CSV table of C-alpha atoms in Angstrom, one decimal:
chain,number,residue,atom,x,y,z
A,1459,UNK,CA,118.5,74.5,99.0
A,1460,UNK,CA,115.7,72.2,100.4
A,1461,UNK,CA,112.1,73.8,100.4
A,1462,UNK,CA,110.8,75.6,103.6
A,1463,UNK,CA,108.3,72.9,105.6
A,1464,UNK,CA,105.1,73.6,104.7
A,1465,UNK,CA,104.3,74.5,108.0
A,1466,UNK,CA,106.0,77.0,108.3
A,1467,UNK,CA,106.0,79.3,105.2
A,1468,UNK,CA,102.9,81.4,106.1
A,1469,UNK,CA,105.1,81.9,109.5
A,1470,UNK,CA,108.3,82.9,107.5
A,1471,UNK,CA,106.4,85.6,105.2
A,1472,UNK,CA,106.7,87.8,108.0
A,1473,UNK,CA,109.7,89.8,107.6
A,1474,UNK,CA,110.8,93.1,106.7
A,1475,UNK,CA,113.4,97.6,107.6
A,1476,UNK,CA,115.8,100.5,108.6
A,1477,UNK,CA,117.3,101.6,111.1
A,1478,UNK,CA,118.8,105.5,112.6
A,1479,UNK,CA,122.3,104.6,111.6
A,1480,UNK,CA,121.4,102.9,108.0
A,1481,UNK,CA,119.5,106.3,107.1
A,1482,UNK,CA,122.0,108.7,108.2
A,1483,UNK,CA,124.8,106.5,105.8
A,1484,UNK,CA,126.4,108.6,103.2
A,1485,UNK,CA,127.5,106.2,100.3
A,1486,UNK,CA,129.8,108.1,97.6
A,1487,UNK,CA,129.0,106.7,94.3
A,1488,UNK,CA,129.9,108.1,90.9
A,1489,UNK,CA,126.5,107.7,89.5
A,1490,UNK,CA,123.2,107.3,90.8
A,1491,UNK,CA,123.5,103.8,91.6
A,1492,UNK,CA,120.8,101.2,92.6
A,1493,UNK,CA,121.6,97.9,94.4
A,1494,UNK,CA,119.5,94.5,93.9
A,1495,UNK,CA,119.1,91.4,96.1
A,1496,UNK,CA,117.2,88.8,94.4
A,1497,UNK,CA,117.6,85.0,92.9
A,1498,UNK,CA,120.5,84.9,95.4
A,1499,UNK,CA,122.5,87.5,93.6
A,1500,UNK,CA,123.3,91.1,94.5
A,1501,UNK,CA,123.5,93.3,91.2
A,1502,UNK,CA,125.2,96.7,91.2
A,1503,UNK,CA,123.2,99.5,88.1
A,1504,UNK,CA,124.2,102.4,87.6
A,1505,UNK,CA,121.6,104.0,86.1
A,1506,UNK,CA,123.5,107.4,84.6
A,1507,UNK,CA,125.2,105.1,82.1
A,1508,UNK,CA,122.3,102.7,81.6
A,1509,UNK,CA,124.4,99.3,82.7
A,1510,UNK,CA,125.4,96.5,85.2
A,1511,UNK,CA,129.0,97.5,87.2
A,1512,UNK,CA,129.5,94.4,89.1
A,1513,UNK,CA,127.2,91.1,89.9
A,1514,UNK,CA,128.0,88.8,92.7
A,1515,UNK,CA,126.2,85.4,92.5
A,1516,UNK,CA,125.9,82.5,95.7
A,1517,UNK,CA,125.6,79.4,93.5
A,1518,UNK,CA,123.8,77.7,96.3
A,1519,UNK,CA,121.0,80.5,96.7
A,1520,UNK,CA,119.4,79.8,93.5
A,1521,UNK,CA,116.2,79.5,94.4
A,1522,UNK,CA,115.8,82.9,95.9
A,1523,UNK,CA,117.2,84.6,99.2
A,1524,UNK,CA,114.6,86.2,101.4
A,1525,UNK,CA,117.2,88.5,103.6
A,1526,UNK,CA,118.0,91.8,102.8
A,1527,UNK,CA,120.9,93.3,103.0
A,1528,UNK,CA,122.6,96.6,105.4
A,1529,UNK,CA,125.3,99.2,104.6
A,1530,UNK,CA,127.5,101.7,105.9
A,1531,UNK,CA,129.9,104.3,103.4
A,1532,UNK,CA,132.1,101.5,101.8
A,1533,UNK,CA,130.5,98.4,102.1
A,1534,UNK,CA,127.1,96.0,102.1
A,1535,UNK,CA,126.3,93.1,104.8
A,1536,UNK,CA,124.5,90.5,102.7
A,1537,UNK,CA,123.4,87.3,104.4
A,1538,UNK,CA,121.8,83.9,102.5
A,1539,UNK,CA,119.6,81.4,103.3
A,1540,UNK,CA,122.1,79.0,102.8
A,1541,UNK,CA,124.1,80.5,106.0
A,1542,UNK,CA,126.4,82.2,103.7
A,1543,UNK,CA,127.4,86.1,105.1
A,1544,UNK,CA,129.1,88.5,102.8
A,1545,UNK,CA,130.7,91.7,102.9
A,1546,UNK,CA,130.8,93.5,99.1
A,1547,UNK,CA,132.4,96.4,98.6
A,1548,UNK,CA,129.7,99.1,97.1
A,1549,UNK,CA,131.6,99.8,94.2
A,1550,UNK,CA,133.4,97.2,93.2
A,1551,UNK,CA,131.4,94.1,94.7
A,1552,UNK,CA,134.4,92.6,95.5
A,1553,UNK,CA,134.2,90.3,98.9
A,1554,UNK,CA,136.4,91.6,101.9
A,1555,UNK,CA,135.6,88.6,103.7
A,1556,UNK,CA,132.9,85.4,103.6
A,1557,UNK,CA,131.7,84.2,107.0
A,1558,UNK,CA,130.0,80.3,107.0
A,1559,UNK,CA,127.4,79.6,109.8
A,1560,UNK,CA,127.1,75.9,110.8
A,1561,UNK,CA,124.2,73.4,110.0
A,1562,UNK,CA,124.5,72.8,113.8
A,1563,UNK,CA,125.8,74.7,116.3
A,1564,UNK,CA,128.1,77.8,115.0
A,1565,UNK,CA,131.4,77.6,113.2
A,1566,UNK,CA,134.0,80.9,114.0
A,1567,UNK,CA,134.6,80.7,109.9
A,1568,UNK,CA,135.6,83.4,108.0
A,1569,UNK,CA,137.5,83.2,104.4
A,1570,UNK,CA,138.9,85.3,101.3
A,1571,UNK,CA,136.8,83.5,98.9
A,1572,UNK,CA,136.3,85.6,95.5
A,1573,UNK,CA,134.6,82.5,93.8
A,1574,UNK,CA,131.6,83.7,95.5
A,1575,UNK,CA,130.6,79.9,96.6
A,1576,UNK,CA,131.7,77.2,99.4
A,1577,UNK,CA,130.5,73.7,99.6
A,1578,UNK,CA,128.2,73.0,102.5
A,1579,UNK,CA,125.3,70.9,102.8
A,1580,UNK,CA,122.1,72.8,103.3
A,1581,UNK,CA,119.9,72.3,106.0
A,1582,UNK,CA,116.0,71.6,105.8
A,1583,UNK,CA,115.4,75.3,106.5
A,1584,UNK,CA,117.1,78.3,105.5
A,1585,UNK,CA,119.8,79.4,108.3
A,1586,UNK,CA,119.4,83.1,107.6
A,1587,UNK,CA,115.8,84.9,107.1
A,1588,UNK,CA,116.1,88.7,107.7
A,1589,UNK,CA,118.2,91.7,107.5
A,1590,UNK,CA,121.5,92.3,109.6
A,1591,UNK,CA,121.8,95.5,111.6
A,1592,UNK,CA,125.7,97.9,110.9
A,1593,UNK,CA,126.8,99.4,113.9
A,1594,UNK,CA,130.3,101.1,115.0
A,1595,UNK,CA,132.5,98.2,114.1
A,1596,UNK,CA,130.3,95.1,114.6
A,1597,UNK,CA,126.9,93.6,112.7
A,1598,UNK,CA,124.1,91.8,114.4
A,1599,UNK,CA,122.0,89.6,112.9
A,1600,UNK,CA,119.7,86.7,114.1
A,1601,UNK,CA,119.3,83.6,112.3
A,1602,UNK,CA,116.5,80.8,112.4
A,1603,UNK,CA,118.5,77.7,112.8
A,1604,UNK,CA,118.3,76.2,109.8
A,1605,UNK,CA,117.1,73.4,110.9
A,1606,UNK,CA,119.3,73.8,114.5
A,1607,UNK,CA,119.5,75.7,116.8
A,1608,UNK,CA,118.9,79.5,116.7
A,1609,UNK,CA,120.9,82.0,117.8
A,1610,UNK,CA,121.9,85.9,117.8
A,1611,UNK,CA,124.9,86.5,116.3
A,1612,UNK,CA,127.4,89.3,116.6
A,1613,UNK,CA,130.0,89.1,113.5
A,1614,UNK,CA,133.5,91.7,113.7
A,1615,UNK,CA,132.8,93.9,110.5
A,1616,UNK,CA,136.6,94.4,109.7
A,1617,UNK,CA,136.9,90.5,109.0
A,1618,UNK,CA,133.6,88.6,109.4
A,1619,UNK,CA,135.0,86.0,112.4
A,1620,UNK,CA,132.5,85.7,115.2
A,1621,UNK,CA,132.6,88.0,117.9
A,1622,UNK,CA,129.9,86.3,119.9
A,1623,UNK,CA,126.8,83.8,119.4
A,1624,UNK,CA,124.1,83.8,122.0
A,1625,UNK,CA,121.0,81.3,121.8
A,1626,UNK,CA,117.6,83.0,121.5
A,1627,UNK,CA,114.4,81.3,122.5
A,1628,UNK,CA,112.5,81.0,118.8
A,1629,UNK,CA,113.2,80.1,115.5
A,1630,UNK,CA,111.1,83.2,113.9
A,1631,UNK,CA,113.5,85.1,113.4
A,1632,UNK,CA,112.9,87.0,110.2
A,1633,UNK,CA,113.5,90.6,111.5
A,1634,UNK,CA,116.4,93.8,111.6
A,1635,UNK,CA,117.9,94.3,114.9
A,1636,UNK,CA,117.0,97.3,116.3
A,1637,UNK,CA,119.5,99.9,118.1
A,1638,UNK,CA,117.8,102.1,121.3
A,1639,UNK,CA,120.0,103.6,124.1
A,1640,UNK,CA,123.0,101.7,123.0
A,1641,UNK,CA,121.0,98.2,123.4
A,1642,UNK,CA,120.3,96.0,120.8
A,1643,UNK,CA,116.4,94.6,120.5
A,1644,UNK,CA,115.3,91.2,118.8
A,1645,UNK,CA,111.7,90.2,118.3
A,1646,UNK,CA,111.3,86.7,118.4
A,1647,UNK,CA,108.1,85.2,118.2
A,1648,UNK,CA,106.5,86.5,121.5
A,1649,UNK,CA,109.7,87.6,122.9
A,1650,UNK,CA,111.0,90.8,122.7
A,1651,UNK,CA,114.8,90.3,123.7
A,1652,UNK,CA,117.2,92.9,124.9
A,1653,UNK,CA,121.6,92.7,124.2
A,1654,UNK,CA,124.3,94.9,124.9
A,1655,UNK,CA,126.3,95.8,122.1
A,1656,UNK,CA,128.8,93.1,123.1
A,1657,UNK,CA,126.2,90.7,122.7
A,1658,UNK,CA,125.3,89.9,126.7
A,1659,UNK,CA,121.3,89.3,127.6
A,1660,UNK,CA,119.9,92.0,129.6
A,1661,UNK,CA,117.1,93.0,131.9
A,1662,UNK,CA,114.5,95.5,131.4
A,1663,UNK,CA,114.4,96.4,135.1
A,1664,UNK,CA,111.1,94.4,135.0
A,1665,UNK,CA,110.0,90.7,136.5
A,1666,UNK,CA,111.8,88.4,134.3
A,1667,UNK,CA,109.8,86.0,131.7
A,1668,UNK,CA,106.7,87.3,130.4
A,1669,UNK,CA,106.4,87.7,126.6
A,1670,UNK,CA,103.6,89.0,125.3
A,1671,UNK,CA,100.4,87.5,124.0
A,1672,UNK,CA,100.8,87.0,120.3
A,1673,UNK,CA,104.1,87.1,118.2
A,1674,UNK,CA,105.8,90.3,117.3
A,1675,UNK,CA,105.5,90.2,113.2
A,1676,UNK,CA,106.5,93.9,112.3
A,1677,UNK,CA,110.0,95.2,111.8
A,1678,UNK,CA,110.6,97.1,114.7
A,1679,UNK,CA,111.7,101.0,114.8
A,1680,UNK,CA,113.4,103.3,117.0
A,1681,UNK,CA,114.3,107.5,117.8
A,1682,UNK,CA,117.1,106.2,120.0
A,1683,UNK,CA,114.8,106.8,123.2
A,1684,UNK,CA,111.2,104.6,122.2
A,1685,UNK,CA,111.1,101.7,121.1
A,1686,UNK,CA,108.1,101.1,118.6
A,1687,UNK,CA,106.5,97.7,117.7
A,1688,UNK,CA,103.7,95.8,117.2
A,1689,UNK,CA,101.5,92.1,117.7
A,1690,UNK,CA,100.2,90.2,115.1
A,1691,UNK,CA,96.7,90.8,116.9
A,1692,UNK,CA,97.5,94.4,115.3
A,1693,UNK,CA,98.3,96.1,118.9
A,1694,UNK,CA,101.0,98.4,118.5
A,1695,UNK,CA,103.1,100.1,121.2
A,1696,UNK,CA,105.4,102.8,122.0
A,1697,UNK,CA,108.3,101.6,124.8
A,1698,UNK,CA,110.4,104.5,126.5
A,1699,UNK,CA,113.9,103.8,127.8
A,1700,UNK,CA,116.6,105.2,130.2
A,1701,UNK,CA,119.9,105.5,129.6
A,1702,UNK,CA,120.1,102.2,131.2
A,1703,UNK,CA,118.2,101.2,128.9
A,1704,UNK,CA,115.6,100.1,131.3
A,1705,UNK,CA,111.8,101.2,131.2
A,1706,UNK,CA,110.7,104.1,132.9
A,1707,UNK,CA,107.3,102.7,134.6
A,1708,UNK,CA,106.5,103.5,137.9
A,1709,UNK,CA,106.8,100.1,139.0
A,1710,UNK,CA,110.8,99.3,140.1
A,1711,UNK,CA,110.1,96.6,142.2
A,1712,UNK,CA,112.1,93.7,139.6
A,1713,UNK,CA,110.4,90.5,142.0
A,1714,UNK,CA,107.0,92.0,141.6
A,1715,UNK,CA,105.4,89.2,139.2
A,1716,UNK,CA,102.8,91.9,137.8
A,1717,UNK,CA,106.0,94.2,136.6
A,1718,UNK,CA,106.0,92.9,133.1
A,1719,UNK,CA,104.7,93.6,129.7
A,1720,UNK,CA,101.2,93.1,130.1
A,1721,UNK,CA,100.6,94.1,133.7
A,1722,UNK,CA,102.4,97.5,134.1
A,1723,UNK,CA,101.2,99.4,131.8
A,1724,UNK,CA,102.9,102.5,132.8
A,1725,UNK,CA,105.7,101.6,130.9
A,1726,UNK,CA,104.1,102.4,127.6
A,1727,UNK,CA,104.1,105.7,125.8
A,1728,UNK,CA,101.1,104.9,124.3
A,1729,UNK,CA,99.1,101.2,123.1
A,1730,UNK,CA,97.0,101.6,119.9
A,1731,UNK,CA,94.9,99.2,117.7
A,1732,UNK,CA,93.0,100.8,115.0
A,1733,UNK,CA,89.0,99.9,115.3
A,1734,UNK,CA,88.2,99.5,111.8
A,1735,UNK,CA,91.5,97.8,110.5
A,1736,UNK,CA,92.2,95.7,113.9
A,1737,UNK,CA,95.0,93.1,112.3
A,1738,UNK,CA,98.4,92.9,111.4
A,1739,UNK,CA,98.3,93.0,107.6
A,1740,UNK,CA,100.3,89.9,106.2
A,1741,UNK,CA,102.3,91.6,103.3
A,1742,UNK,CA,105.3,90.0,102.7
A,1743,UNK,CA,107.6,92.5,104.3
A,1744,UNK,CA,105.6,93.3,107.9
A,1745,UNK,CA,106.5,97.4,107.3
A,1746,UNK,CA,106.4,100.5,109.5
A,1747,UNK,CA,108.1,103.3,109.2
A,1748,UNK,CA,109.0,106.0,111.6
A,1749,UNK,CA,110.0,109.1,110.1
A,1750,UNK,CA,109.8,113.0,112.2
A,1751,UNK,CA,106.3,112.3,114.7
A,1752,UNK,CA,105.1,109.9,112.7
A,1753,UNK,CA,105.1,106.5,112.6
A,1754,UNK,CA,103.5,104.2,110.2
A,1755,UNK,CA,101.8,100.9,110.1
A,1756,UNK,CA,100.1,98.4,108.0
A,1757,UNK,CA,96.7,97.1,109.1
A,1758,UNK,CA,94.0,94.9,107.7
A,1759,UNK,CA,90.5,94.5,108.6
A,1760,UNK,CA,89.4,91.8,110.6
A,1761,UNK,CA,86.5,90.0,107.6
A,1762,UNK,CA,87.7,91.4,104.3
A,1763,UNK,CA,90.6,91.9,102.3
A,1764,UNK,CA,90.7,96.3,102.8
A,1765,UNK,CA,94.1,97.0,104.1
A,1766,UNK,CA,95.2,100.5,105.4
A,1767,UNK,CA,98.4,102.3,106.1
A,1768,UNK,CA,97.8,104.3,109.2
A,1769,UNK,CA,100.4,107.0,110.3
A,1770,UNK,CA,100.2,107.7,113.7
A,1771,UNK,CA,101.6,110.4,116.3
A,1772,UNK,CA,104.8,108.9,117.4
A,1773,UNK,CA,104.9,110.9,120.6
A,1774,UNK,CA,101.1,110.2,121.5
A,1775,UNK,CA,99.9,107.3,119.3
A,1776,UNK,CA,96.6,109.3,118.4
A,1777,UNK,CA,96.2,108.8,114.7
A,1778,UNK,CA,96.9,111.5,112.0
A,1779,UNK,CA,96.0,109.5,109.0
A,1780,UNK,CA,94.7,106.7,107.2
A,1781,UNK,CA,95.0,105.6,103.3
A,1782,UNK,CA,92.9,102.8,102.6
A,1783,UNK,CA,93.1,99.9,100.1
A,1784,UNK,CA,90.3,97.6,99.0
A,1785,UNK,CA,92.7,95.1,97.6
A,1786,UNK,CA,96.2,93.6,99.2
A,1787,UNK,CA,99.4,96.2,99.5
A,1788,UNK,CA,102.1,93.9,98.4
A,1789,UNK,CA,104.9,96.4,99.5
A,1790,UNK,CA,105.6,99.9,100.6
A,1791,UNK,CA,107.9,102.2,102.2
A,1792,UNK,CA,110.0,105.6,103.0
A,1793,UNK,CA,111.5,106.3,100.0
A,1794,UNK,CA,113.0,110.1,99.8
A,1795,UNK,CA,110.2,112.2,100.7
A,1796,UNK,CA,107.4,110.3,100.0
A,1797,UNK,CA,105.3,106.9,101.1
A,1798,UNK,CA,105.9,104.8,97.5
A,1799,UNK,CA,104.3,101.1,97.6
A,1800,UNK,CA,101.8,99.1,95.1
A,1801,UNK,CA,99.5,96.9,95.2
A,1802,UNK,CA,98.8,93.9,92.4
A,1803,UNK,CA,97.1,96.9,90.0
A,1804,UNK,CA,98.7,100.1,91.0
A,1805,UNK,CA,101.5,102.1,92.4
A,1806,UNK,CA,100.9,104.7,94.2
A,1807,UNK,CA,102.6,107.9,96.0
A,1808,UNK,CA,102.1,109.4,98.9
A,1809,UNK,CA,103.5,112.7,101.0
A,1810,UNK,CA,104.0,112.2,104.6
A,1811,UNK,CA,100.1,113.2,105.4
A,1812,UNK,CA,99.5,110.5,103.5
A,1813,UNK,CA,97.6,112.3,100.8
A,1814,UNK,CA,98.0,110.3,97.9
A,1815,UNK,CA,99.8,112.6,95.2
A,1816,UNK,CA,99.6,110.7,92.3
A,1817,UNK,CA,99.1,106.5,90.9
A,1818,UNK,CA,100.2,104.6,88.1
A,1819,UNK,CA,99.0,100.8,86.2
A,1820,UNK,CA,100.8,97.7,86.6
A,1821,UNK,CA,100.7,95.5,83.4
A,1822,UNK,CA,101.9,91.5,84.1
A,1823,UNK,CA,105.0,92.5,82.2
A,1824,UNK,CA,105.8,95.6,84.2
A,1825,UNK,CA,104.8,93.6,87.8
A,1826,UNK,CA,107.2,94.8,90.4
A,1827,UNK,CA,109.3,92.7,92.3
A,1828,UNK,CA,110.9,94.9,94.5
A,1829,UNK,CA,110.2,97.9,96.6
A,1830,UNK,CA,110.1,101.2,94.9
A,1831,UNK,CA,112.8,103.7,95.2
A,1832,UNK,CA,112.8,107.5,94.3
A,1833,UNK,CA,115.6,109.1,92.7
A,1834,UNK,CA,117.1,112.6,93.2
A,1835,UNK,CA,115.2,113.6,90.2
A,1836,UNK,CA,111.9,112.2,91.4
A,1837,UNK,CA,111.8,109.0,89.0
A,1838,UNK,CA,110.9,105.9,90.0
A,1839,UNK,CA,112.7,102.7,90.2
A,1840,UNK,CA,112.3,99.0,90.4
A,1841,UNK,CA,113.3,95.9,88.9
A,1842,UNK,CA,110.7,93.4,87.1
A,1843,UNK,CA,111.5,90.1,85.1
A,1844,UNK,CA,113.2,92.6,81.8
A,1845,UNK,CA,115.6,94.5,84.3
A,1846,UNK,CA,115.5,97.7,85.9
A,1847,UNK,CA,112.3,99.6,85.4
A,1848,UNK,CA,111.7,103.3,85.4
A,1849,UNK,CA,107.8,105.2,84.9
A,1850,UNK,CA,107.4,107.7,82.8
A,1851,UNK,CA,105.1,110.4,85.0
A,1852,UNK,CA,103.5,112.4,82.4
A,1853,UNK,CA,102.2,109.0,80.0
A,1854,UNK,CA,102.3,106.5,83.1
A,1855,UNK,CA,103.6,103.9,81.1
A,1856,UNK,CA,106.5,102.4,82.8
A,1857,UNK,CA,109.7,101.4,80.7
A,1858,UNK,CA,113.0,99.1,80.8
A,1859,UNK,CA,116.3,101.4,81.8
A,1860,UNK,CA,118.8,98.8,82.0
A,1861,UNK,CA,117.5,95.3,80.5
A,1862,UNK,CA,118.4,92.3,82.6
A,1863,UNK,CA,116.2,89.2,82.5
A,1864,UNK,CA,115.6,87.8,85.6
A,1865,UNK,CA,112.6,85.4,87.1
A,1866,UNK,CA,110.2,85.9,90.4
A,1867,UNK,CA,110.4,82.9,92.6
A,1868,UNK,CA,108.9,82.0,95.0
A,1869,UNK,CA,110.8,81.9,97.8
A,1870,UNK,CA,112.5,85.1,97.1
A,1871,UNK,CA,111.9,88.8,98.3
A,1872,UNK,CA,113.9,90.9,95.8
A,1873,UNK,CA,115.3,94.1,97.5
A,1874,UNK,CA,116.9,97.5,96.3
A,1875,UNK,CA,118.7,100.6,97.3
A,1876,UNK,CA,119.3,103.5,95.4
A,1877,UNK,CA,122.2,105.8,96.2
A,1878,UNK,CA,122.4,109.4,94.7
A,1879,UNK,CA,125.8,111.0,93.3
């Protein structure tokens, strides 16, 4: 594939998530299994037995895929860059169907194709940038337009055709859908855009086309009632919604001009940007997490490099914590019942107070380059260039499990899932 415009690389890097439906997913495996996306390949481990069950490769995704993939109990939702969409089955990684997305406009193409490739001409930018969203019997995912034009896309999960393709204003589309009240949000740029589940446009109840000032880089969250995001000016807000899904401000009047998102402010829960770390932090992945009361973000202050992770009170946006970093946090996030990210020297573990309960070295040869997941018998898990990589708690040396050379690229975001037996 082509190399990303210059341009529009720094843009790109802000992506990231999971949702409600994704958490609650029971996956029966036979062994604790983890799950990799990287170098456009998705690589099944199971770790009890110490080897590689199944590998699926896209031949034209070999210089890294930057989209993660989604899940329900029998099967993963992998898109590409390339505009290829997969659906592997979890335990055998064999491909139920194969769904192509057009250079320009969308093709309705879906195909058996075991070989794992297709032969398409790839656009100047990559088609797909983000993770697709499971739910009941459909996925939605967004793509950037590979050079066209963008849309929101809606695929049929029992045979990957297209149930329905909607245009969205933007190209930056590098984040999960997000499920509240039935409706299905998309942050694009500085438009936060609202579907039905069959894929129509819909109103807030509000004046119609205000977006908000700067673009919304975080991957949003939900609790199935609020709606929680943030700017990349690091504001961060808390939306309620009816059953409607409509806000609940006290402003109805939908001709009013000051009903919108930065006039009526009585749609908010709450508005927050912290005072010491008042930007977006520009990790690779744009976190939050929202797990209980809490929800977390990832800040940065304004004229040095100190980041933070914040967690705040999800019902009243006051803040609860803070755990502060003098250097970059590359990645981080909810991983069984603990906060587990790193930065370029350390890895580090917190509990949900964000106490930090206990760190460990990085060596160049032991880099991460993946998130961090917890297993069922607290060890930790990630891949580096050898293969899967566990730590040893009590020397804090980290070790190869399962060798399996790989390389970083740069236009890649390796991602993994572990699932317990």
């Amino acid at each position: 594939m082509k190399k990303l415009l210059v341009s529009l690389t720094a843009l790109f890097a802000f992506f990231g998530c999971q949702n409600k439906q994704t958490q609650d997913t029971v996956v029966n495996v036979p062994n604790q299994t983890v799950v990799f996306s990287f170098n456009g390949k998705v690589v099944n481990f199971d770790l009890d037995n110490k080897k590689v069950v199944w590998e699926y490769t896209s031949t034209q995704d070999g210089e890294g895929n930057r989209n993660k993939f989604d899940f329900d109990e029998t099967t993963l939702y992998m898109p590409f860059e390339s505009g290829k969409f997969v659906a592997l089955d979890i335990l055998t990684g064999k491909e139920k169907w194969m769904y192509e997305a057009g250079q320009i406009g969308m093709m309705d193409v879906a195909v058996d194709d075991t070989s794992g490739g297709f032969d398409t001409e790839a656009g100047s930018e990559p088609y797909f940038m983000g993770q697709p969203l499971q739910y009941q019997d459909k996925v939605y995912t967004v793509t950037t337009g590979g050079g066209s034009y963008p849309y929101f896309v809606i695929l049929n999960k029992e045979d990957g055709t297209e149930f329905k393709a909607e245009g969205i204003e933007t190209k930056f589309n590098m984040y999960q859908p997000v499920l509240c009240q039935e409706n299905i949000f998309v942050n694009s740029a500085i438009y936060l855009n609202k579907y039905s589940l069959r894929g129509t446009p819909t109103s807030y109840g509000m004046y119609e086309g205000i977006t908000f000032d700067s673009p919304l880089y975080t991957q949003m969250r939900s609790d199935d009632e609020t709606l929680y995001f943030g700017e990349e000016d690091g504001k961060f807000y808390a939306i309620p919604f009816n059953q409607d899904g409509n806000v609940k401000g006290d402003n109805d009047d939908i001709m009013d001009p000051k009903n919108n998102f930065k006039d009526n402010l009585s749609i908010y829960k709450w508005r927050y940007q912290s005072k010491e770390y008042p930007r977006l932090a520009t990790n690779f992945d744009s976190n939050t997490v929202l797990y209980g009361k809490t929800y977390v973000i990832h800040v940065r202050k304004s004229d040095s490099d100190a980041q933070a992770l914040i967690g705040l009170n999800a019902k009243t946006g006051e803040e609860q914590w803070s755990y502060g970093s003098t250097e970059e946090i590359v990645n981080w996030h909810k991983s069984g019942e603990h906060l587990v990210g790193y930065t370029m020297t350390k890895v580090f573990v917190l509990d949900f107070q964000g106490k930090e309960l206990a760190t460990y070295p990085i060596t160049e040869e032991f880099k991460p380059l993946t998130n961090i997941e917890e297993t069922k018998d607290g060890q930790l898990v990630f891949l580096t260039i050898r293969g899967v990589t566990t730590i040893d708690k009590t020397s804090k040396q980290a070790k190869v499990l399962i060798a399996y050379e790989t390389k970083e690229e740069y236009h890649n975001t390796a991602y993994i899932k572990y699932f317990k037996n």
